[in-house]
Tab-separated table of C-alpha atoms in Angstrom:
chain	number	residue	atom	x	y	z
A	14	MET	CA	-14.608	-41.854	5.181
A	15	ASP	CA	-15.952	-41.670	1.631
A	16	LYS	CA	-18.003	-44.330	-0.122
A	17	ASP	CA	-15.005	-46.030	-1.735
A	18	ALA	CA	-13.069	-46.191	1.535
A	19	PHE	CA	-16.112	-47.606	3.295
A	20	LYS	CA	-16.459	-50.207	0.574
A	21	ARG	CA	-12.812	-51.284	0.894
A	22	LYS	CA	-13.049	-51.551	4.679
A	23	TYR	CA	-16.173	-53.721	4.657
A	24	ASP	CA	-15.792	-55.425	1.313
A	25	ARG	CA	-16.065	-58.977	2.710
A	26	LYS	CA	-19.152	-58.202	4.828
A	27	LEU	CA	-20.777	-56.494	1.864
A	28	ALA	CA	-20.115	-59.549	-0.287
A	29	THR	CA	-21.624	-61.862	2.360
A	30	ALA	CA	-24.780	-59.777	2.658
A	31	SER	CA	-25.065	-59.568	-1.123
A	32	ASP	CA	-24.861	-63.379	-1.334
A	33	GLN	CA	-27.665	-63.643	1.221
A	34	LEU	CA	-29.789	-61.326	-0.879
A	35	GLN	CA	-29.156	-63.340	-4.034
A	36	THR	CA	-30.756	-66.402	-2.439
A	37	LEU	CA	-33.995	-64.365	-2.244
A	38	SER	CA	-33.911	-63.328	-5.889
A	39	ARG	CA	-37.120	-63.696	-7.921
A	40	LYS	CA	-38.090	-63.438	-11.554
A	41	LEU	CA	-40.210	-60.552	-12.741
A	42	GLN	CA	-41.375	-59.706	-16.246
A	43	PHE	CA	-42.074	-56.187	-17.400
A	44	LEU	CA	-45.311	-55.198	-19.076
A	45	GLU	CA	-44.831	-52.726	-21.903
A	46	PRO	CA	-47.198	-50.568	-23.965
A	47	VAL	CA	-47.344	-51.774	-27.562
A	48	ASN	CA	-48.661	-50.186	-30.747
A	49	ARG	CA	-51.357	-52.551	-31.986
A	50	SER	CA	-55.127	-52.715	-32.234
A	51	PRO	CA	-56.454	-54.079	-28.944
A	52	SER	CA	-58.673	-57.116	-29.131
A	53	LEU	CA	-61.279	-57.881	-26.479
A	54	ILE	CA	-59.183	-60.533	-24.714
A	55	ALA	CA	-55.710	-59.085	-25.343
A	56	SER	CA	-53.567	-57.712	-22.525
A	57	ARG	CA	-54.427	-54.026	-22.107
A	58	LEU	CA	-55.219	-51.091	-19.847
A	59	GLY	CA	-58.794	-49.813	-19.894
A	60	GLY	CA	-61.434	-50.252	-22.566
A	61	PRO	CA	-64.587	-52.393	-22.480
A	62	ILE	CA	-64.784	-55.357	-20.137
A	63	ALA	CA	-64.534	-58.906	-21.488
A	64	TRP	CA	-67.201	-60.442	-19.282
A	65	PRO	CA	-69.691	-63.330	-19.142
A	66	ALA	CA	-72.940	-62.233	-20.806
A	67	GLY	CA	-75.504	-60.987	-18.315
A	68	ALA	CA	-73.280	-61.357	-15.241
A	69	PRO	CA	-72.991	-58.339	-12.915
A	70	ILE	CA	-69.643	-56.579	-12.940
A	71	PRO	CA	-67.801	-56.052	-9.629
A	72	ALA	CA	-69.185	-53.288	-7.404
A	73	ASP	CA	-67.821	-51.391	-4.409
A	74	SER	CA	-69.407	-51.223	-0.941
A	75	SER	CA	-71.905	-48.594	-2.101
A	76	GLY	CA	-72.999	-50.670	-5.075
A	77	LYS	CA	-71.271	-48.470	-7.651
A	78	PRO	CA	-69.427	-50.193	-10.520
A	79	MET	CA	-65.748	-50.667	-9.907
A	80	VAL	CA	-63.288	-49.344	-12.449
A	81	PHE	CA	-61.837	-51.902	-14.832
A	82	VAL	CA	-58.126	-51.081	-14.757
A	83	ALA	CA	-56.192	-53.786	-16.597
A	84	GLN	CA	-56.188	-57.329	-17.894
A	85	ILE	CA	-53.405	-59.779	-18.721
A	86	ASN	CA	-53.895	-62.623	-21.161
A	87	LEU	CA	-51.686	-65.361	-19.748
A	88	ALA	CA	-51.890	-67.330	-23.001
A	89	GLU	CA	-49.441	-64.766	-24.378
A	90	GLU	CA	-45.897	-66.074	-24.023
A	91	HIS	CA	-44.368	-65.334	-20.628
A	92	SER	CA	-41.592	-66.701	-18.406
A	93	LEU	CA	-43.185	-66.366	-14.975
A	94	PRO	CA	-42.897	-69.318	-12.575
A	95	ASP	CA	-46.166	-70.501	-10.981
A	96	PHE	CA	-48.387	-68.324	-13.196
A	97	PRO	CA	-50.889	-70.135	-15.443
A	98	LYS	CA	-50.093	-70.513	-19.140
A	99	LYS	CA	-53.582	-69.512	-20.209
A	100	GLY	CA	-56.565	-67.557	-18.945
A	101	LEU	CA	-57.478	-63.900	-18.551
A	102	LEU	CA	-56.609	-62.031	-15.366
A	103	GLN	CA	-58.479	-58.776	-14.687
A	104	LEU	CA	-58.117	-56.071	-12.050
A	105	PHE	CA	-60.945	-53.808	-10.827
A	106	LEU	CA	-60.550	-50.961	-8.319
A	107	ALA	CA	-63.030	-48.907	-6.333
A	108	ASN	CA	-63.029	-45.184	-7.031
A	109	ASP	CA	-62.744	-44.492	-3.300
A	110	VAL	CA	-59.047	-44.768	-2.453
A	111	ASN	CA	-59.907	-45.402	1.216
A	112	GLU	CA	-61.539	-48.712	0.277
A	113	ARG	CA	-58.493	-50.154	-1.458
A	114	GLY	CA	-55.897	-52.353	0.165
A	115	ILE	CA	-55.312	-52.920	3.873
A	116	THR	CA	-55.686	-50.412	6.709
A	117	PHE	CA	-52.992	-50.996	9.313
A	118	PHE	CA	-53.500	-47.962	11.541
A	119	ARG	CA	-56.279	-47.399	14.039
A	120	GLU	CA	-56.560	-43.671	13.274
A	121	TYR	CA	-58.301	-44.538	10.008
A	122	ARG	CA	-61.199	-46.200	11.840
A	123	ASN	CA	-62.621	-45.885	15.353
A	124	GLU	CA	-63.391	-49.510	16.028
A	125	GLY	CA	-62.533	-53.008	14.872
A	126	ASP	CA	-59.468	-55.210	14.797
A	127	TYR	CA	-56.337	-54.190	12.935
A	128	PRO	CA	-54.988	-54.700	10.363
A	129	LEU	CA	-58.271	-54.349	8.488
A	130	ARG	CA	-58.697	-55.918	5.038
A	131	ASN	CA	-60.859	-53.527	3.025
A	132	GLY	CA	-62.616	-56.215	1.042
A	133	PHE	CA	-64.675	-53.997	-1.250
A	134	GLY	CA	-61.826	-51.906	-2.591
A	135	PHE	CA	-60.449	-54.175	-5.276
A	136	LYS	CA	-61.332	-57.292	-7.182
A	137	LEU	CA	-59.032	-59.685	-9.003
A	138	VAL	CA	-60.917	-61.897	-11.469
A	139	PHE	CA	-59.487	-64.879	-13.330
A	140	HIS	CA	-61.274	-66.388	-16.341
A	141	SER	CA	-59.706	-69.792	-16.971
A	142	GLU	CA	-61.431	-69.847	-20.374
A	143	THR	CA	-62.056	-66.855	-22.623
A	144	LYS	CA	-64.745	-68.448	-24.770
A	145	GLY	CA	-68.105	-66.934	-23.930
A	146	LEU	CA	-66.724	-63.580	-22.799
A	147	VAL	CA	-68.476	-60.690	-24.530
A	148	GLU	CA	-67.815	-56.980	-24.782
A	149	THR	CA	-69.495	-55.273	-21.851
A	150	GLN	CA	-69.747	-51.500	-21.688
A	151	TYR	CA	-70.293	-49.695	-18.413
A	152	GLN	CA	-70.559	-46.140	-17.145
A	153	LEU	CA	-67.564	-44.953	-15.178
A	154	PRO	CA	-68.682	-43.460	-11.858
A	155	ARG	CA	-67.731	-39.841	-11.261
A	156	ALA	CA	-64.648	-39.483	-9.111
A	157	GLU	CA	-62.765	-36.554	-7.616
A	158	TYR	CA	-59.499	-38.359	-8.311
A	159	PRO	CA	-59.977	-40.680	-11.319
A	160	ILE	CA	-57.790	-43.757	-11.496
A	161	TYR	CA	-56.681	-43.257	-15.061
A	162	GLN	CA	-56.948	-40.840	-17.957
A	163	PRO	CA	-60.585	-40.899	-19.161
A	164	GLU	CA	-59.692	-41.518	-22.806
A	165	ILE	CA	-58.311	-44.952	-21.937
A	166	GLN	CA	-61.840	-46.252	-21.495
A	167	ASN	CA	-62.594	-45.514	-25.157
A	168	GLN	CA	-59.049	-45.959	-26.467
A	169	PRO	CA	-57.505	-48.778	-24.434
A	170	GLN	CA	-53.738	-49.112	-24.275
A	171	PRO	CA	-52.513	-52.543	-25.416
A	172	ILE	CA	-49.671	-54.020	-23.360
A	173	THR	CA	-47.403	-57.016	-23.820
A	174	PHE	CA	-44.874	-59.067	-21.883
A	175	GLY	CA	-41.386	-57.640	-22.158
A	176	GLU	CA	-37.970	-58.256	-20.634
A	177	THR	CA	-37.473	-60.724	-17.782
A	178	THR	CA	-35.022	-59.937	-14.999
A	179	ASP	CA	-34.047	-61.016	-11.490
A	180	GLN	CA	-35.163	-58.860	-8.577
A	181	LEU	CA	-33.878	-58.717	-5.025
A	182	PRO	CA	-36.273	-57.841	-2.175
A	183	PRO	CA	-36.237	-54.012	-2.242
A	184	ILE	CA	-34.952	-52.040	0.719
A	185	SER	CA	-38.523	-50.999	1.488
A	186	HIS	CA	-39.633	-54.666	1.549
A	187	TRP	CA	-39.599	-56.276	5.007
A	188	GLN	CA	-36.957	-58.839	4.000
A	189	GLY	CA	-34.778	-56.277	2.260
A	190	LEU	CA	-35.015	-53.951	5.250
A	191	GLU	CA	-33.860	-56.677	7.649
A	192	ILE	CA	-30.706	-57.160	5.585
A	193	TYR	CA	-30.218	-53.401	5.124
A	194	GLU	CA	-30.258	-52.930	8.893
A	195	ARG	CA	-27.445	-55.460	9.292
A	196	PHE	CA	-25.195	-53.041	7.418
A	197	GLU	CA	-26.101	-50.312	9.882
A	198	GLN	CA	-24.592	-52.453	12.651
A	199	PHE	CA	-21.110	-52.245	11.119
A	200	PRO	CA	-18.574	-50.473	13.387
A	201	ASP	CA	-18.522	-46.736	12.600
A	202	ALA	CA	-21.584	-47.086	10.340
A	203	GLU	CA	-23.596	-44.611	12.417
A	204	ASN	CA	-21.077	-41.931	11.466
A	205	TYR	CA	-21.391	-42.615	7.737
A	206	LEU	CA	-25.060	-43.426	7.172
A	207	MET	CA	-25.374	-41.284	4.039
A	208	GLU	CA	-22.299	-42.862	2.463
A	209	LEU	CA	-23.508	-46.318	3.449
A	210	ASP	CA	-26.940	-45.720	1.975
A	211	GLU	CA	-25.445	-44.455	-1.300
A	212	LEU	CA	-23.146	-47.470	-1.473
A	213	LEU	CA	-25.917	-49.997	-0.847
A	214	ARG	CA	-28.278	-48.449	-3.391
A	215	SER	CA	-25.606	-48.334	-6.088
A	216	GLU	CA	-23.683	-51.550	-5.383
A	217	VAL	CA	-26.184	-53.987	-3.861
A	218	TRP	CA	-29.772	-52.997	-4.690
A	219	ASP	CA	-31.216	-51.867	-7.999
A	220	GLU	CA	-33.971	-49.620	-6.699
A	221	GLN	CA	-34.975	-48.536	-10.209
A	222	LEU	CA	-37.041	-51.715	-10.523
A	223	SER	CA	-39.488	-50.325	-7.971
A	224	THR	CA	-40.837	-47.836	-10.503
A	225	GLY	CA	-41.513	-50.488	-13.164
A	226	PHE	CA	-44.782	-51.916	-14.480
A	227	TYR	CA	-44.355	-55.657	-14.081
A	228	VAL	CA	-45.716	-59.059	-13.085
A	229	GLY	CA	-44.019	-61.416	-10.611
A	230	GLY	CA	-41.140	-60.506	-8.343
A	231	TYR	CA	-41.576	-58.342	-5.263
A	232	ALA	CA	-43.857	-55.393	-4.684
A	233	CYS	CA	-42.070	-52.219	-3.662
A	234	PRO	CA	-43.693	-50.198	-0.862
A	235	LEU	CA	-42.747	-46.536	-1.139
A	236	GLN	CA	-42.358	-46.302	2.617
A	237	LEU	CA	-42.269	-48.783	5.489
A	238	ASP	CA	-43.558	-52.272	4.726
A	239	GLN	CA	-46.117	-52.961	7.454
A	240	ARG	CA	-45.650	-56.712	7.008
A	241	ARG	CA	-42.548	-56.262	9.101
A	242	PHE	CA	-44.858	-55.947	12.107
A	243	PHE	CA	-47.808	-58.074	10.932
A	244	GLU	CA	-46.320	-61.444	10.086
A	245	GLU	CA	-49.662	-62.984	9.110
A	246	TYR	CA	-49.598	-60.851	5.948
A	247	ARG	CA	-46.157	-61.954	4.802
A	248	LYS	CA	-47.557	-64.912	2.894
A	249	TYR	CA	-49.151	-62.422	0.470
A	250	ASP	CA	-45.879	-61.696	-1.230
A	251	THR	CA	-46.053	-62.725	-4.893
A	252	CYS	CA	-46.643	-59.690	-7.048
A	253	VAL	CA	-49.495	-60.086	-9.533
A	254	MET	CA	-49.173	-56.521	-10.850
A	255	ASN	CA	-46.836	-53.719	-9.786
A	256	PHE	CA	-47.800	-50.470	-11.493
A	257	GLY	CA	-44.884	-48.309	-10.367
A	258	ASP	CA	-44.915	-44.878	-12.003
A	259	LEU	CA	-46.942	-45.885	-15.059
A	260	PRO	CA	-47.945	-42.438	-16.421
A	261	LEU	CA	-51.301	-43.606	-17.808
A	262	LEU	CA	-52.639	-44.070	-14.276
A	263	HIS	CA	-53.455	-41.166	-11.959
A	264	LEU	CA	-51.827	-42.705	-8.907
A	265	GLN	CA	-49.309	-40.013	-8.008
A	266	ASP	CA	-47.263	-40.388	-4.849
A	267	MET	CA	-48.178	-44.032	-4.382
A	268	ASN	CA	-47.123	-47.382	-5.717
A	269	LEU	CA	-50.075	-49.647	-6.448
A	270	ALA	CA	-49.353	-53.358	-6.280
A	271	VAL	CA	-51.569	-56.438	-6.103
A	272	LEU	CA	-50.230	-59.374	-4.085
A	273	ILE	CA	-51.185	-63.022	-3.730
A	274	ALA	CA	-49.999	-65.932	-1.598
A	275	ARG	CA	-47.839	-68.322	-3.626
A	276	ALA	CA	-50.008	-71.292	-2.651
A	277	ASP	CA	-53.094	-69.482	-3.960
A	278	LEU	CA	-51.279	-68.571	-7.167
A	279	ARG	CA	-50.303	-72.182	-7.823
A	280	ALA	CA	-53.912	-73.244	-7.163
A	281	MET	CA	-55.172	-70.377	-9.392
A	282	LYS	CA	-57.255	-68.997	-6.518
A	283	PHE	CA	-57.118	-65.397	-7.650
A	284	ASP	CA	-60.318	-64.436	-5.847
């Protein structure tokens, strides 16, 4: 049975599942590089830090400065539900990749409870007011695998809000996977898994969104979403930044995304 024959046979079931997915649709807005002179508080990748005078910048567990990766000026026009309409949102990352994110597997550590939130690996900072922020230079720590191209620190890349689109939970997302697996229960599906997968990715899901640089919507794990097994982490599901395959960052073979609980987003609790 080819893809078209499979589609004709299960057209009604496909339509029902697609309707279920549409109820989970969310808005995302792309961030795009733009050719303009970057100001201190403009949306950009890299460059000096806009920071309160005299305040220490975020540091990792060893006390080394974290890398300032990006900032988004939310006073710039955007169409994102629940996000503030003003303020400066900044992302810092530790140079040590093992300190970022959440460790779900015991083999990465000999003791302790799992999942393990690696609290020193990243820092999300929100300045509700930009008055009083001053240009703050800092020395990038040496790293075997730098986060981004070194020239971005001295020549930051301005970015701006771009197109807005609707996004379904990706197949790799725990909700998308649950619906995907319903298709695999169709009679005869086990004999046509390749055809089924091709059909779903071309007719139901737009997986190209997973490689985008955007705000809002869903994050797109490259492999299995561990929140499928750890329900307590499912509330962290609003995407603050999804970097995808942004070529300016040296994050090959991974998809970096920063997530926040919707209640915290609405309360502007970005810390």
